[in-house]
Amino acid sequence: MINLLGDFGMHWLLKEFVVDSNYRGKLIGTMLYHFSEKYIQSTMKEGWKVAIDLRSSVGLEKFYSNLGFSECPNESMGNGMEKIIFKH
């Protein structure tokens, strides 16, 4: 399940991103994310740049890094992460 919150402009927040533990490691999370990013791109106008932000659970930073997110370190919980996408 993915819950996105966006302004249909410059910023989107990936509020929730959950894959049942029985289905992890089967590329379902990766496919869900790519589907969501394609949806976001479908809302963008030509030449737009959009930020996608999230708060990672501890230990999942590598998963998000593999999807193109950069870490924004945080000492008290999982790192905040951000990815900038462009519409060409």
Coordinates of N, CA and C in Angstrom, one line a residue:
M1 N 0.8 -1.2 0.0 CA 0.0 0.0 0.0 C 0.9 1.2 0.0
I2 N 0.5 2.2 -0.8 CA 1.2 3.5 -0.9 C 0.2 4.6 -0.7
N3 N 0.5 5.5 0.2 CA -0.3 6.7 0.4 C 0.5 7.9 0.1
L4 N 0.1 8.6 -1.0 CA 0.8 9.8 -1.5 C 0.0 11.0 -1.2
L5 N 0.7 12.1 -0.8 CA 0.1 13.4 -0.6 C 0.8 14.4 -1.4
G6 N 0.1 15.0 -2.3 CA 0.8 16.0 -3.2 C 0.0 17.2 -3.5
D7 N 0.7 18.2 -4.0 CA 0.1 19.5 -4.3 C -0.1 19.6 -5.8
F8 N 0.1 18.5 -6.6 CA 0.1 18.5 -8.0 C 0.9 19.6 -8.6
G9 N 2.0 19.9 -7.9 CA 2.9 21.0 -8.4 C 4.3 20.6 -8.1
M10 N 4.9 21.1 -7.1 CA 6.3 21.0 -6.8 C 6.7 19.9 -5.8
H11 N 5.7 19.4 -5.0 CA 6.1 18.6 -3.9 C 5.1 17.4 -3.7
W12 N 5.6 16.3 -3.4 CA 4.8 15.1 -3.0 C 5.5 14.4 -1.8
L13 N 4.6 13.9 -0.9 CA 5.1 13.2 0.3 C 4.6 11.8 0.2
L14 N 5.5 10.9 0.3 CA 5.2 9.5 0.4 C 4.9 9.2 1.9
K15 N 3.6 9.3 2.2 CA 3.2 9.2 3.7 C 3.3 7.8 4.2
E16 N 2.9 6.8 3.5 CA 2.9 5.5 3.9 C 3.3 4.6 2.7
F17 N 4.2 3.6 3.0 CA 4.6 2.7 2.0 C 4.8 1.3 2.7
V18 N 3.8 0.5 2.5 CA 3.8 -0.8 3.3 C 3.7 -2.0 2.3
V19 N 4.6 -2.9 2.5 CA 4.4 -4.2 1.8 C 4.4 -5.3 2.9
D20 N 3.3 -6.1 2.9 CA 3.2 -7.2 3.8 C 4.5 -8.0 3.9
S21 N 4.9 -8.4 5.1 CA 6.2 -9.1 5.3 C 6.2 -10.4 4.5
N22 N 5.1 -11.0 4.3 CA 5.1 -12.2 3.5 C 5.4 -12.0 2.0
Y23 N 5.4 -10.8 1.6 CA 5.7 -10.5 0.2 C 6.9 -9.6 -0.1
R24 N 7.7 -9.4 1.0 CA 8.9 -8.6 0.8 C 9.9 -9.4 0.1
G25 N 10.8 -8.7 -0.6 CA 11.9 -9.4 -1.3 C 11.5 -9.9 -2.7
K26 N 10.2 -9.6 -3.1 CA 9.7 -10.1 -4.4 C 9.5 -9.0 -5.4
L27 N 10.1 -7.9 -5.2 CA 10.1 -6.7 -6.1 C 8.7 -6.0 -6.1
I28 N 7.8 -6.4 -5.2 CA 6.5 -5.7 -5.1 C 6.6 -4.3 -4.7
G29 N 7.5 -4.0 -3.7 CA 7.7 -2.6 -3.3 C 8.3 -1.8 -4.4
T30 N 9.2 -2.3 -5.1 CA 9.9 -1.6 -6.2 C 8.8 -1.3 -7.3
M31 N 8.0 -2.3 -7.6 CA 7.0 -2.1 -8.7 C 5.9 -1.0 -8.2
L32 N 5.5 -1.1 -6.9 CA 4.6 -0.1 -6.4 C 5.1 1.3 -6.5
Y33 N 6.4 1.4 -6.1 CA 7.0 2.7 -6.2 C 7.1 3.2 -7.6
H34 N 7.5 2.4 -8.5 CA 7.6 2.9 -9.9 C 6.3 3.2 -10.5
F35 N 5.2 2.5 -10.1 CA 3.9 2.9 -10.5 C 3.5 4.2 -10.0
S36 N 3.8 4.5 -8.7 CA 3.5 5.7 -8.1 C 4.3 6.9 -8.7
E37 N 5.6 6.7 -9.0 CA 6.3 7.7 -9.7 C 5.8 8.0 -11.1
K38 N 5.4 7.0 -11.8 CA 4.7 7.3 -13.1 C 3.5 8.1 -13.0
Y39 N 2.7 7.8 -11.9 CA 1.5 8.6 -11.7 C 1.9 10.1 -11.4
I40 N 2.9 10.3 -10.6 CA 3.3 11.7 -10.3 C 3.7 12.3 -11.6
Q41 N 4.5 11.6 -12.4 CA 5.0 12.2 -13.7 C 3.8 12.6 -14.6
S42 N 2.7 11.8 -14.5 CA 1.5 12.1 -15.3 C 0.8 13.4 -14.9
T43 N 1.1 13.8 -13.7 CA 0.5 15.1 -13.3 C 1.3 16.3 -13.6
M44 N 2.6 16.1 -14.0 CA 3.5 17.1 -14.3 C 3.4 17.7 -15.7
K45 N 3.7 19.0 -15.8 CA 3.8 19.7 -17.1 C 5.3 19.5 -17.6
E46 N 5.4 19.7 -18.8 CA 6.7 19.6 -19.5 C 7.7 20.6 -18.8
G47 N 8.9 20.1 -18.5 CA 9.9 21.0 -17.9 C 9.8 21.1 -16.4
W48 N 8.8 20.6 -15.8 CA 8.7 20.7 -14.3 C 9.7 19.8 -13.6
K49 N 10.0 20.3 -12.4 CA 10.9 19.5 -11.5 C 10.1 19.3 -10.2
V50 N 10.0 18.1 -9.6 CA 9.2 17.8 -8.5 C 10.0 17.1 -7.4
A51 N 9.8 17.4 -6.2 CA 10.5 16.7 -5.1 C 9.5 15.7 -4.5
I52 N 10.0 14.5 -4.3 CA 9.3 13.4 -3.6 C 10.0 13.2 -2.2
D53 N 9.3 13.4 -1.1 CA 10.0 13.2 0.2 C 9.3 12.0 0.9
L54 N 10.1 11.5 1.9 CA 9.6 10.4 2.7 C 10.4 10.4 4.0
R55 N 9.9 9.7 5.0 CA 10.6 9.4 6.2 C 10.8 7.9 6.3
S56 N 12.0 7.4 6.1 CA 12.3 6.0 6.1 C 12.2 5.4 7.4
S57 N 11.7 4.1 7.5 CA 11.9 3.3 8.7 C 13.3 2.9 8.8
V58 N 13.8 2.8 10.1 CA 15.2 2.4 10.3 C 15.5 1.1 9.6
G59 N 16.6 1.1 8.8 CA 17.0 -0.1 8.1 C 16.6 -0.2 6.7
L60 N 15.7 0.7 6.3 CA 15.2 0.6 4.9 C 15.8 1.7 4.0
E61 N 16.8 2.4 4.5 CA 17.4 3.5 3.7 C 18.0 3.0 2.4
K62 N 18.6 1.8 2.5 CA 19.2 1.2 1.2 C 18.1 1.0 0.2
F63 N 17.0 0.5 0.6 CA 15.9 0.2 -0.4 C 15.5 1.5 -1.1
Y64 N 15.4 2.6 -0.4 CA 15.0 3.9 -1.0 C 16.2 4.5 -1.8
S65 N 17.4 4.3 -1.3 CA 18.5 4.8 -2.1 C 18.6 4.1 -3.4
N66 N 18.3 2.8 -3.5 CA 18.2 2.0 -4.7 C 17.2 2.6 -5.7
L67 N 16.2 3.3 -5.2 CA 15.1 3.9 -6.0 C 15.5 5.3 -6.4
G68 N 16.7 5.8 -6.0 CA 17.1 7.1 -6.4 C 17.0 8.2 -5.3
F69 N 16.5 7.8 -4.1 CA 16.4 8.8 -3.0 C 17.7 9.1 -2.4
S70 N 17.9 10.3 -1.9 CA 19.1 10.8 -1.2 C 18.7 10.9 0.3
E71 N 19.6 10.5 1.2 CA 19.4 10.6 2.6 C 19.5 12.1 3.1
C72 N 18.6 12.4 4.1 CA 18.6 13.6 4.8 C 18.7 13.2 6.3
P73 N 20.0 13.0 6.8 CA 20.2 12.4 8.1 C 19.3 12.9 9.3
N74 N 18.9 12.0 10.2 CA 18.1 12.3 11.3 C 18.6 11.4 12.4
E75 N 18.9 12.0 13.6 CA 19.4 11.2 14.7 C 18.4 10.4 15.5
S76 N 17.1 10.9 15.5 CA 16.2 10.2 16.4 C 15.3 9.2 15.8
M77 N 15.2 9.1 14.5 CA 14.4 8.1 13.8 C 15.1 7.8 12.4
G78 N 14.4 7.0 11.6 CA 14.9 6.7 10.3 C 15.1 8.0 9.5
N79 N 16.0 8.0 8.6 CA 16.4 9.2 7.8 C 15.2 9.7 7.0
G80 N 15.1 11.0 6.9 CA 14.3 11.6 5.8 C 15.0 11.3 4.5
M81 N 14.2 11.2 3.4 CA 14.9 11.0 2.1 C 14.1 11.8 1.1
E82 N 14.8 12.2 0.0 CA 14.2 13.0 -1.0 C 14.7 12.5 -2.4
K83 N 13.9 12.7 -3.4 CA 14.2 12.4 -4.7 C 13.6 13.5 -5.6
I84 N 14.4 14.0 -6.5 CA 13.9 15.0 -7.5 C 13.7 14.3 -8.8
I85 N 12.5 14.5 -9.4 CA 12.3 13.9 -10.7 C 11.9 15.1 -11.7
F86 N 12.2 14.8 -13.0 CA 12.0 15.8 -14.0 C 11.0 15.3 -15.0
K87 N 10.3 16.1 -15.7 CA 9.5 15.7 -16.8 C 10.1 16.3 -18.1
H88 N 10.5 15.4 -19.0 CA 11.2 15.9 -20.2 C 10.3 16.0 -21.3

